């Protein structure tokens, strides 16, 4: 008689499906697999949520099997109890209440997912995979700009907020409310949704600073600075904003492998006093022999980090500009910088940009690219991290991909980051969320969940500058609109 051997995972799968049939005999609304053939491979799904780590408060991880099939089914069981099943023709959309209950019950544990697909030759059940549920929640909201990935021209541009615990998305401000102008560079003070700023360009231009219900509109170009305020970052006290001032240019490549370059003819770093409405001359880095840009305060407010490169002839030497990450002491009481400047990450053969320090002060995260300070169009760009106390690098392999990783921001508790990536199609930047362990090592990141997992196929917008905040931005969009349309802009000074 022939002996039949069954692999361990197949035995486990058969037991799981048998228990499913016993426990779900009353689930008449879900179409379950019948006489399914067991497959050796894990299913190919989009988004790829296999073996990711998610916060306990994340919205349902809806997904779809990428193979052609007539119907899809998933059974989810929790290590600590609970179960959830779902089916659909094109995708799998999980019940939000059942999902939330399952996560809470399995905080600190794992979920096991068994997917099945109905194909021309019948049902197929695929090898199980897991999702790890971290008990630490993520900040509840994500703010981003949605913009067509164009160049000089734009149509609809908006700054939006998304509730990460649900699929609710709201407009903070959209440019069809303000004459189809450009709006960019939103920033928050220590993840606080009640302290933010943004710029508007072209019509109704100005820097808009929002604190609670108070909205200021500012003219920020002075005789001593080369441009309006550009790339901002708040001081933890809320009293200051450090920002670059840049003479920004761009050009297009003639080869299909590269699309465009963004570079500075000049750039400096300044500190703006929010209360006194002035740029502090004693806290500004204004030089002709160096390009300074992308400043950021440390979470204790004592250090000003920034990117700096020796000035070169532009654009002729655009691919020879390489930026160090530097820092200089900042006296918040006096509003002054205290030299000398310290080089934290030295540029030799590569260039470094977007310095962001974790709120607990332990880690410096930044972007690495071959040259320049604007890596969004650089396929080679990757995210790196340094432990500040030991100056030792952290292995970020599991966070990066073979395509562009660029902008990134920390959660308020230093345990999650969100970053921009082009790994899915090479054209649109999409927001990925990643758990950062106590030792600094990243888990496998996951794409921002959507109610319709096919949304990323038809929403042809890039998610720009994703920023985590601890609650909903309650700013009334129409109050900001009225400030833009009818308010006067106050001229700041340089002293």
CSV table of C-alpha atoms in Angstrom, one decimal:
chain,number,residue,atom,x,y,z
A,1,UNK,CA,0.0,0.0,0.0
A,2,UNK,CA,1.3,3.4,-0.9
A,3,UNK,CA,2.3,5.7,2.0
A,4,UNK,CA,1.1,9.3,1.8
A,5,UNK,CA,3.2,12.0,3.6
A,6,UNK,CA,1.7,15.3,4.5
A,7,UNK,CA,3.9,18.3,5.4
A,8,UNK,CA,3.6,19.8,8.8
A,9,UNK,CA,2.2,23.1,7.5
A,10,UNK,CA,-0.4,21.1,5.4
A,11,UNK,CA,-1.5,19.2,8.5
A,12,UNK,CA,-1.9,22.5,10.4
A,13,UNK,CA,-3.7,24.1,7.5
A,14,UNK,CA,-6.2,21.2,7.3
A,15,UNK,CA,-6.9,21.4,11.0
A,16,UNK,CA,-7.4,25.1,10.8
A,17,UNK,CA,-9.9,24.8,7.9
A,18,UNK,CA,-11.7,22.0,9.7
A,19,UNK,CA,-12.0,24.1,12.9
A,20,UNK,CA,-13.2,27.0,10.7
A,21,UNK,CA,-16.0,24.9,9.3
A,22,UNK,CA,-17.1,23.8,12.8
A,23,UNK,CA,-17.0,27.3,14.2
A,24,UNK,CA,-18.5,29.2,11.3
A,25,UNK,CA,-21.4,27.0,10.3
A,26,UNK,CA,-23.7,30.0,10.9
A,27,UNK,CA,-21.7,32.4,8.7
A,28,UNK,CA,-24.1,32.2,5.8
A,29,UNK,CA,-23.0,35.5,4.2
A,30,UNK,CA,-19.4,34.4,3.6
A,31,UNK,CA,-18.6,32.2,0.7
A,32,UNK,CA,-16.1,29.6,2.0
A,33,UNK,CA,-13.7,27.4,0.0
A,34,UNK,CA,-15.0,23.9,-0.9
A,35,UNK,CA,-12.7,20.9,-1.7
A,36,UNK,CA,-9.7,23.3,-2.0
A,37,UNK,CA,-6.4,22.0,-3.1
A,38,UNK,CA,-3.6,23.0,-0.7
A,39,UNK,CA,-0.7,25.0,-2.2
A,40,UNK,CA,2.9,25.1,-1.1
A,41,UNK,CA,3.4,28.8,-1.7
A,42,UNK,CA,2.2,31.9,0.1
A,43,UNK,CA,-0.3,34.0,-1.8
A,44,UNK,CA,0.8,37.0,-3.8
A,45,UNK,CA,-1.2,39.9,-2.4
A,46,UNK,CA,-1.4,43.7,-2.7
A,47,UNK,CA,-0.6,45.5,-0.6
A,48,UNK,CA,2.0,43.1,0.7
A,49,UNK,CA,1.0,42.6,4.3
A,50,UNK,CA,2.8,39.3,4.8
A,51,UNK,CA,4.8,39.2,8.0
A,52,UNK,CA,4.5,42.9,8.8
A,53,UNK,CA,4.2,44.4,12.2
A,54,UNK,CA,1.3,46.7,12.8
A,55,UNK,CA,0.1,49.0,15.7
A,56,UNK,CA,-2.8,47.8,17.7
A,57,UNK,CA,-4.9,50.8,16.6
A,58,UNK,CA,-4.4,50.6,12.8
A,59,UNK,CA,-7.4,50.5,10.4
A,60,UNK,CA,-8.2,47.2,8.7
A,61,UNK,CA,-5.5,45.8,6.4
A,62,UNK,CA,-7.7,45.3,3.4
A,63,UNK,CA,-6.0,43.6,0.5
A,64,UNK,CA,-6.5,41.6,-2.7
A,65,UNK,CA,-4.9,38.5,-4.2
A,66,UNK,CA,-3.0,39.6,-7.3
A,67,UNK,CA,-3.8,36.4,-9.3
A,68,UNK,CA,-6.8,36.0,-11.6
A,69,UNK,CA,-9.6,34.4,-9.8
A,70,UNK,CA,-13.4,34.4,-9.6
A,71,UNK,CA,-13.6,34.8,-5.8
A,72,UNK,CA,-11.3,35.4,-2.8
A,73,UNK,CA,-11.5,34.3,0.8
A,74,UNK,CA,-9.4,34.8,4.0
A,75,UNK,CA,-9.7,33.3,7.4
A,76,UNK,CA,-7.8,35.2,10.2
A,77,UNK,CA,-7.2,33.7,13.6
A,78,UNK,CA,-5.6,35.2,16.6
A,79,UNK,CA,-2.8,33.7,18.7
A,80,UNK,CA,-4.6,34.8,21.8
A,81,UNK,CA,-8.1,34.1,20.5
A,82,UNK,CA,-10.6,35.5,18.1
A,83,UNK,CA,-11.2,35.0,14.4
A,84,UNK,CA,-12.4,36.9,11.4
A,85,UNK,CA,-13.3,35.7,7.9
A,86,UNK,CA,-14.0,37.7,4.8
A,87,UNK,CA,-14.7,37.1,1.1
A,88,UNK,CA,-15.0,39.1,-2.1
A,89,UNK,CA,-14.9,39.0,-5.8
A,90,UNK,CA,-12.1,41.6,-6.4
A,91,UNK,CA,-10.7,42.3,-2.9
A,92,UNK,CA,-11.0,41.4,0.8
A,93,UNK,CA,-12.5,44.2,2.9
A,94,UNK,CA,-12.4,43.3,6.6
A,95,UNK,CA,-15.2,44.4,9.0
A,96,UNK,CA,-13.8,47.3,10.9
A,97,UNK,CA,-15.4,46.5,14.3
A,98,UNK,CA,-14.4,42.8,14.1
A,99,UNK,CA,-10.9,43.8,13.0
A,100,UNK,CA,-10.5,46.3,15.9
A,101,UNK,CA,-11.6,43.7,18.4
A,102,UNK,CA,-9.3,41.1,17.0
A,103,UNK,CA,-6.3,43.5,17.2
A,104,UNK,CA,-7.1,44.5,20.8
A,105,UNK,CA,-7.4,40.8,21.8
A,106,UNK,CA,-4.1,39.9,20.2
A,107,UNK,CA,-2.0,42.9,21.2
A,108,UNK,CA,1.6,41.6,21.5
A,109,UNK,CA,0.7,38.5,19.6
A,110,UNK,CA,0.3,37.4,16.0
A,111,UNK,CA,-2.5,36.8,13.5
A,112,UNK,CA,-2.5,33.9,11.1
A,113,UNK,CA,-4.1,34.4,7.7
A,114,UNK,CA,-5.2,31.6,5.4
A,115,UNK,CA,-6.2,32.8,1.9
A,116,UNK,CA,-8.1,30.9,-0.7
A,117,UNK,CA,-8.9,31.7,-4.4
A,118,UNK,CA,-11.6,30.3,-6.6
A,119,UNK,CA,-10.0,29.7,-10.0
A,120,UNK,CA,-11.1,27.9,-13.2
A,121,UNK,CA,-10.0,24.5,-11.8
A,122,UNK,CA,-11.6,25.0,-8.4
A,123,UNK,CA,-10.6,26.4,-5.0
A,124,UNK,CA,-7.0,26.8,-4.0
A,125,UNK,CA,-5.9,27.4,-0.4
A,126,UNK,CA,-2.5,29.0,0.0
A,127,UNK,CA,0.2,28.7,2.6
A,128,UNK,CA,-0.6,30.7,5.8
A,129,UNK,CA,1.2,33.9,6.7
A,130,UNK,CA,1.3,36.0,9.8
A,131,UNK,CA,0.8,39.6,10.9
A,132,UNK,CA,2.4,40.7,14.1
A,133,UNK,CA,0.3,43.1,16.4
A,134,UNK,CA,2.4,45.5,18.4
A,135,UNK,CA,0.7,46.7,21.6
A,136,UNK,CA,2.1,50.2,21.2
A,137,UNK,CA,-0.3,52.4,19.2
A,138,UNK,CA,0.7,54.8,16.5
A,139,UNK,CA,-0.2,58.5,16.5
A,140,UNK,CA,-3.8,58.6,15.4
A,141,UNK,CA,-3.5,60.9,12.3
A,142,UNK,CA,-1.3,61.2,9.2
A,143,UNK,CA,-1.1,64.5,7.3
A,144,UNK,CA,0.1,64.6,3.7
A,145,UNK,CA,0.0,66.6,0.5
A,146,UNK,CA,-1.6,64.9,-2.5
A,147,UNK,CA,-0.1,66.2,-5.7
A,148,UNK,CA,0.2,64.9,-9.3
A,149,UNK,CA,3.8,63.9,-9.8
A,150,UNK,CA,4.5,66.7,-12.3
A,151,UNK,CA,7.1,69.4,-12.5
A,152,UNK,CA,6.4,73.1,-13.1
A,153,UNK,CA,2.6,72.7,-13.5
A,154,UNK,CA,-0.1,71.5,-11.2
A,155,UNK,CA,-3.9,71.3,-11.1
A,156,UNK,CA,-5.4,70.1,-7.9
A,157,UNK,CA,-3.1,70.2,-4.9
A,158,UNK,CA,-4.3,69.7,-1.3
A,159,UNK,CA,-3.2,69.0,2.2
A,160,UNK,CA,-5.2,66.2,3.8
A,161,UNK,CA,-5.4,64.3,7.1
A,162,UNK,CA,-6.2,60.7,7.5
A,163,UNK,CA,-7.4,59.0,10.6
A,164,UNK,CA,-5.2,55.9,10.9
A,165,UNK,CA,-7.7,54.1,13.1
A,166,UNK,CA,-10.3,54.3,10.3
A,167,UNK,CA,-10.4,55.3,6.7
A,168,UNK,CA,-11.7,58.8,7.3
A,169,UNK,CA,-9.8,61.4,5.1
A,170,UNK,CA,-10.5,65.1,5.5
A,171,UNK,CA,-9.3,68.2,3.7
A,172,UNK,CA,-7.1,70.7,5.7
A,173,UNK,CA,-6.9,73.0,2.7
A,174,UNK,CA,-7.1,72.5,-1.1
A,175,UNK,CA,-6.0,74.8,-3.8
A,176,UNK,CA,-9.4,75.0,-5.6
A,177,UNK,CA,-10.4,77.0,-2.5
A,178,UNK,CA,-7.5,79.5,-3.1
A,179,UNK,CA,-7.2,80.2,-6.8
A,180,UNK,CA,-5.5,77.0,-7.8
A,181,UNK,CA,-2.2,78.1,-6.2
A,182,UNK,CA,0.6,75.9,-4.9
A,183,UNK,CA,0.7,74.9,-1.3
A,184,UNK,CA,3.5,73.0,0.4
A,185,UNK,CA,5.9,72.3,3.3
A,186,UNK,CA,3.4,71.7,6.0
A,187,UNK,CA,5.0,71.1,9.4
A,188,UNK,CA,3.9,70.5,13.0
A,189,UNK,CA,5.5,71.3,16.4
A,190,UNK,CA,6.3,68.0,18.1
A,191,UNK,CA,3.4,66.1,16.4
A,192,UNK,CA,0.9,68.6,17.8
A,193,UNK,CA,-2.1,69.0,15.4
A,194,UNK,CA,-2.9,72.4,16.9
A,195,UNK,CA,0.5,74.0,16.0
A,196,UNK,CA,1.2,73.8,12.3
A,197,UNK,CA,2.4,75.9,9.4
A,198,UNK,CA,2.4,75.7,5.6
A,199,UNK,CA,3.3,77.9,2.6
A,200,UNK,CA,1.2,79.1,-0.3
A,201,UNK,CA,2.9,80.2,-3.5
A,202,UNK,CA,1.7,82.2,-6.5
A,203,UNK,CA,-1.7,83.9,-5.7
A,204,UNK,CA,-2.5,84.5,-2.0
A,205,UNK,CA,1.1,83.7,-1.3
A,206,UNK,CA,2.6,83.7,2.2
A,207,UNK,CA,3.6,81.5,5.1
A,208,UNK,CA,0.6,80.5,7.2
A,209,UNK,CA,1.1,79.8,10.9
A,210,UNK,CA,-1.7,78.1,12.8
A,211,UNK,CA,-1.8,77.9,16.6
A,212,UNK,CA,-5.2,76.7,17.8
A,213,UNK,CA,-7.8,78.9,16.0
A,214,UNK,CA,-5.3,81.7,15.4
A,215,UNK,CA,-4.1,82.0,11.8
A,216,UNK,CA,-1.2,84.3,10.7
A,217,UNK,CA,-0.3,85.1,7.2
A,218,UNK,CA,3.2,86.3,6.7
A,219,UNK,CA,5.5,87.8,4.0
A,220,UNK,CA,8.8,86.2,4.7
A,221,UNK,CA,11.2,87.6,2.0
A,222,UNK,CA,13.6,90.2,3.5
A,223,UNK,CA,16.4,92.2,2.1
A,224,UNK,CA,18.9,90.1,3.9
A,225,UNK,CA,17.6,86.7,2.8
A,226,UNK,CA,17.6,85.2,-0.7
A,227,UNK,CA,14.0,83.9,-0.8
A,228,UNK,CA,10.9,83.3,1.2
A,229,UNK,CA,11.1,80.7,4.0
A,230,UNK,CA,11.3,77.3,2.5
A,231,UNK,CA,11.9,74.0,4.3
A,232,UNK,CA,10.7,74.4,8.0
A,233,UNK,CA,11.1,72.6,11.3
A,234,UNK,CA,9.6,73.7,14.7
A,235,UNK,CA,11.5,74.2,17.9
A,236,UNK,CA,10.0,72.0,20.6
A,237,UNK,CA,9.0,75.1,22.6
A,238,UNK,CA,6.9,76.4,19.7
A,239,UNK,CA,8.6,79.7,19.9
A,240,UNK,CA,10.9,79.3,16.9
A,241,UNK,CA,10.9,77.8,13.5
A,242,UNK,CA,14.1,77.0,11.7
A,243,UNK,CA,13.9,77.0,8.0
A,244,UNK,CA,16.1,77.2,4.9
A,245,UNK,CA,15.9,79.9,2.3
A,246,UNK,CA,16.6,78.6,-1.2
A,247,UNK,CA,17.1,79.7,-4.8
A,248,UNK,CA,15.6,76.5,-6.2
A,249,UNK,CA,16.0,75.4,-9.8
A,250,UNK,CA,15.3,72.2,-11.8
A,251,UNK,CA,16.1,70.6,-15.1
A,252,UNK,CA,15.1,67.5,-17.0
A,253,UNK,CA,17.3,64.6,-18.0
A,254,UNK,CA,17.4,63.4,-21.6
A,255,UNK,CA,17.6,59.7,-20.7
A,256,UNK,CA,14.6,57.6,-19.6
A,257,UNK,CA,16.4,56.2,-16.5
A,258,UNK,CA,16.4,59.6,-14.9
A,259,UNK,CA,13.6,62.1,-14.9
A,260,UNK,CA,14.7,65.4,-13.4
A,261,UNK,CA,17.0,67.2,-10.9
A,262,UNK,CA,16.1,69.7,-8.3
A,263,UNK,CA,19.0,71.8,-6.9
A,264,UNK,CA,19.9,75.1,-5.3
A,265,UNK,CA,21.9,77.9,-6.8
A,266,UNK,CA,22.1,79.3,-3.2
A,267,UNK,CA,20.7,78.3,0.2
A,268,UNK,CA,21.0,79.3,3.8
A,269,UNK,CA,19.5,78.4,7.1
A,270,UNK,CA,17.8,80.8,9.4
A,271,UNK,CA,15.7,80.8,12.6
A,272,UNK,CA,12.4,82.6,12.8
A,273,UNK,CA,11.0,83.9,16.1
A,274,UNK,CA,7.3,83.2,16.0
A,275,UNK,CA,6.4,85.6,18.8
A,276,UNK,CA,8.5,88.5,17.7
A,277,UNK,CA,7.9,88.1,13.9
A,278,UNK,CA,11.5,88.3,13.0
A,279,UNK,CA,14.4,86.2,11.6
A,280,UNK,CA,17.2,86.1,14.2
A,281,UNK,CA,20.4,87.3,12.7
A,282,UNK,CA,22.4,85.7,15.6
A,283,UNK,CA,20.9,82.3,14.8
A,284,UNK,CA,21.3,82.3,11.0
A,285,UNK,CA,23.8,80.5,8.9
A,286,UNK,CA,24.2,82.7,5.8
A,287,UNK,CA,27.3,82.1,3.8
A,288,UNK,CA,28.4,82.3,0.1
A,289,UNK,CA,30.9,79.4,0.3
A,290,UNK,CA,28.5,76.7,1.4
A,291,UNK,CA,25.0,75.5,0.7
A,292,UNK,CA,23.0,75.0,3.9
A,293,UNK,CA,19.5,73.5,3.9
A,294,UNK,CA,16.9,71.1,5.5
A,295,UNK,CA,17.4,72.2,9.2
A,296,UNK,CA,15.9,70.4,12.1
A,297,UNK,CA,16.0,71.0,15.9
A,298,UNK,CA,16.8,68.3,18.3
A,299,UNK,CA,13.8,67.3,20.6
A,300,UNK,CA,15.4,68.9,23.6
A,301,UNK,CA,15.8,72.2,21.6
A,302,UNK,CA,19.5,72.5,22.3
A,303,UNK,CA,20.9,71.6,18.8
A,304,UNK,CA,20.2,72.8,15.3
A,305,UNK,CA,20.9,70.1,12.7
A,306,UNK,CA,21.2,70.9,9.0
A,307,UNK,CA,22.7,69.8,5.7
A,308,UNK,CA,25.8,71.6,4.4
A,309,UNK,CA,27.9,71.2,1.2
A,310,UNK,CA,30.7,73.3,-0.2
A,311,UNK,CA,29.3,75.7,-2.8
A,312,UNK,CA,29.9,74.7,-6.4
A,313,UNK,CA,29.1,76.1,-9.9
A,314,UNK,CA,25.6,75.2,-10.6
A,315,UNK,CA,24.1,73.5,-12.6
A,316,UNK,CA,27.4,72.4,-14.2
A,317,UNK,CA,28.5,70.6,-11.1
A,318,UNK,CA,25.1,69.4,-9.9
A,319,UNK,CA,26.2,65.8,-9.5
A,320,UNK,CA,29.3,66.7,-7.5
A,321,UNK,CA,27.4,68.4,-4.6
A,322,UNK,CA,27.5,66.2,-1.5
A,323,UNK,CA,25.9,67.3,1.7
A,324,UNK,CA,27.2,66.6,5.2
A,325,UNK,CA,24.8,66.5,8.2
A,326,UNK,CA,26.0,69.0,10.7
A,327,UNK,CA,24.8,70.5,14.0
A,328,UNK,CA,25.4,73.6,16.0
A,329,UNK,CA,24.4,74.4,19.6
A,330,UNK,CA,21.3,76.6,19.9
A,331,UNK,CA,20.5,78.8,23.0
A,332,UNK,CA,16.7,79.1,23.1
A,333,UNK,CA,16.8,81.7,25.9
A,334,UNK,CA,18.9,84.1,23.9
A,335,UNK,CA,17.9,83.0,20.4
A,336,UNK,CA,21.6,82.5,19.3
A,337,UNK,CA,23.8,79.8,17.8
A,338,UNK,CA,27.0,78.8,19.6
A,339,UNK,CA,29.9,77.8,17.4
A,340,UNK,CA,31.7,75.6,16.5
A,341,UNK,CA,29.7,73.5,13.9
A,342,UNK,CA,30.0,69.8,14.4
A,343,UNK,CA,29.9,67.4,11.5
A,344,UNK,CA,27.7,64.4,12.5
A,345,UNK,CA,27.6,62.4,9.2
A,346,UNK,CA,30.5,63.3,6.8
A,347,UNK,CA,29.9,63.1,3.1
A,348,UNK,CA,32.7,61.4,1.2
A,349,UNK,CA,31.3,59.6,-1.9
A,350,UNK,CA,27.6,60.0,-1.0
A,351,UNK,CA,25.3,62.8,0.1
A,352,UNK,CA,23.0,63.0,3.1
A,353,UNK,CA,19.8,64.9,3.6
A,354,UNK,CA,16.5,65.1,5.6
A,355,UNK,CA,17.9,64.8,9.2
A,356,UNK,CA,15.2,63.8,11.7
A,357,UNK,CA,16.0,63.0,15.3
A,358,UNK,CA,13.7,60.6,17.2
A,359,UNK,CA,11.6,62.4,19.9
A,360,UNK,CA,13.4,60.4,22.6
A,361,UNK,CA,16.7,61.8,21.3
A,362,UNK,CA,18.3,58.4,20.6
A,363,UNK,CA,18.4,58.1,16.8
A,364,UNK,CA,19.2,60.3,13.8
A,365,UNK,CA,17.3,59.2,10.7
A,366,UNK,CA,18.4,60.6,7.3
A,367,UNK,CA,18.3,59.9,3.6
A,368,UNK,CA,21.4,58.8,1.6
A,369,UNK,CA,21.8,59.4,-2.1
A,370,UNK,CA,24.6,59.7,-4.6
A,371,UNK,CA,24.6,63.5,-4.8
A,372,UNK,CA,22.5,66.5,-4.0
A,373,UNK,CA,19.9,67.3,-1.4
A,374,UNK,CA,16.7,66.5,-3.1
A,375,UNK,CA,16.6,62.7,-3.5
A,376,UNK,CA,12.9,62.3,-4.3
A,377,UNK,CA,13.7,61.5,-8.0
A,378,UNK,CA,16.8,59.4,-7.2
A,379,UNK,CA,16.2,55.7,-7.6
A,380,UNK,CA,19.3,55.0,-5.4
A,381,UNK,CA,18.0,57.0,-2.4
A,382,UNK,CA,17.7,55.0,0.8
A,383,UNK,CA,17.0,55.8,4.5
A,384,UNK,CA,19.8,55.4,7.0
A,385,UNK,CA,19.9,55.8,10.8
A,386,UNK,CA,22.6,56.5,13.4
A,387,UNK,CA,22.5,55.9,17.2
A,388,UNK,CA,23.6,59.3,18.5
A,389,UNK,CA,25.2,58.2,21.7
A,390,UNK,CA,27.4,55.5,20.2
A,391,UNK,CA,27.6,57.0,16.7
A,392,UNK,CA,26.9,53.5,15.4
A,393,UNK,CA,24.8,52.9,12.3
A,394,UNK,CA,21.6,50.8,12.5
A,395,UNK,CA,21.0,48.2,9.8
A,396,UNK,CA,18.0,49.6,7.8
A,397,UNK,CA,17.9,46.8,5.2
A,398,UNK,CA,14.4,45.6,6.0
A,399,UNK,CA,13.0,49.2,5.6
A,400,UNK,CA,14.5,50.0,2.2
A,401,UNK,CA,13.7,48.7,-1.3
A,402,UNK,CA,15.3,48.7,-4.7
A,403,UNK,CA,13.5,52.0,-5.5
A,404,UNK,CA,13.4,55.5,-3.9
A,405,UNK,CA,12.9,56.0,-0.2
A,406,UNK,CA,13.1,59.6,0.7
A,407,UNK,CA,11.1,61.7,3.2
A,408,UNK,CA,10.4,60.3,6.7
A,409,UNK,CA,8.9,61.4,10.0
A,410,UNK,CA,8.8,60.0,13.6
A,411,UNK,CA,5.8,59.3,15.8
A,412,UNK,CA,5.6,61.2,19.0
A,413,UNK,CA,6.8,58.1,21.1
A,414,UNK,CA,9.7,57.3,18.8
A,415,UNK,CA,8.3,53.8,18.0
A,416,UNK,CA,6.9,54.2,14.5
A,417,UNK,CA,8.0,56.1,11.4
A,418,UNK,CA,6.2,56.9,8.2
A,419,UNK,CA,8.2,57.4,5.0
A,420,UNK,CA,7.8,58.0,1.3
A,421,UNK,CA,8.6,55.2,-1.1
A,422,UNK,CA,8.4,54.6,-4.9
A,423,UNK,CA,8.8,50.8,-4.5
A,424,UNK,CA,5.4,49.9,-5.9
A,425,UNK,CA,5.5,51.5,-9.4
A,426,UNK,CA,8.5,53.8,-9.6
A,427,UNK,CA,6.4,56.9,-10.3
A,428,UNK,CA,4.2,57.8,-7.3
A,429,UNK,CA,5.5,58.2,-3.7
A,430,UNK,CA,3.3,56.3,-1.3
A,431,UNK,CA,3.4,56.3,2.5
A,432,UNK,CA,4.8,53.3,4.3
A,433,UNK,CA,4.6,52.8,8.0
A,434,UNK,CA,7.4,51.0,9.9
A,435,UNK,CA,7.8,49.8,13.5
A,436,UNK,CA,11.1,50.9,15.1
A,437,UNK,CA,12.2,48.5,17.9
A,438,UNK,CA,13.8,49.5,21.2
A,439,UNK,CA,17.2,48.6,19.6
A,440,UNK,CA,16.4,50.8,16.6
A,441,UNK,CA,16.0,48.0,14.2
A,442,UNK,CA,13.0,48.3,11.8
A,443,UNK,CA,10.4,45.7,11.1
A,444,UNK,CA,9.1,45.0,7.6
A,445,UNK,CA,7.1,48.2,6.7
A,446,UNK,CA,3.6,48.2,5.3
A,447,UNK,CA,1.7,50.4,2.9
A,448,UNK,CA,-1.0,52.8,4.4
A,449,UNK,CA,-4.2,50.7,4.4
A,450,UNK,CA,-7.1,51.9,2.3
A,451,UNK,CA,-10.8,50.9,2.4
A,452,UNK,CA,-10.5,49.9,-1.2
A,453,UNK,CA,-7.2,48.1,-1.8
A,454,UNK,CA,-7.4,49.0,-5.5
A,455,UNK,CA,-7.4,52.8,-4.6
A,456,UNK,CA,-3.6,53.0,-5.4
A,457,UNK,CA,-4.3,51.8,-8.9
A,458,UNK,CA,-6.7,54.6,-9.8
A,459,UNK,CA,-5.7,57.5,-7.5
A,460,UNK,CA,-2.9,58.9,-9.5
A,461,UNK,CA,-1.4,61.2,-6.9
A,462,UNK,CA,1.8,61.2,-4.9
A,463,UNK,CA,1.6,61.4,-1.1
A,464,UNK,CA,4.1,64.2,-0.2
A,465,UNK,CA,5.6,65.0,3.2
A,466,UNK,CA,3.7,62.4,5.4
A,467,UNK,CA,3.7,63.7,9.0
A,468,UNK,CA,2.3,61.8,12.0
A,469,UNK,CA,0.3,63.9,14.5
A,470,UNK,CA,-1.3,62.9,17.8
A,471,UNK,CA,-4.9,63.9,16.9
A,472,UNK,CA,-7.1,65.5,14.4
A,473,UNK,CA,-6.3,68.9,12.9
A,474,UNK,CA,-9.4,70.8,13.9
A,475,UNK,CA,-8.6,73.9,11.8
A,476,UNK,CA,-11.6,75.0,9.8
A,477,UNK,CA,-10.6,74.9,6.1
A,478,UNK,CA,-12.9,77.8,5.3
A,479,UNK,CA,-11.2,79.9,8.0
A,480,UNK,CA,-7.9,79.3,6.3
A,481,UNK,CA,-9.5,80.1,2.9
A,482,UNK,CA,-10.8,83.4,4.2
A,483,UNK,CA,-7.4,84.3,5.6
A,484,UNK,CA,-5.9,83.6,2.2
A,485,UNK,CA,-8.5,85.4,0.1
A,486,UNK,CA,-9.2,88.4,2.4
A,487,UNK,CA,-6.4,88.6,5.0
A,488,UNK,CA,-3.4,90.8,4.7
A,489,UNK,CA,0.1,89.4,5.0
A,490,UNK,CA,2.4,90.9,7.7
A,491,UNK,CA,6.0,91.5,6.7
A,492,UNK,CA,8.5,89.9,9.0
A,493,UNK,CA,11.9,91.5,9.8
A,494,UNK,CA,15.5,90.4,10.0
A,495,UNK,CA,17.3,91.5,13.1
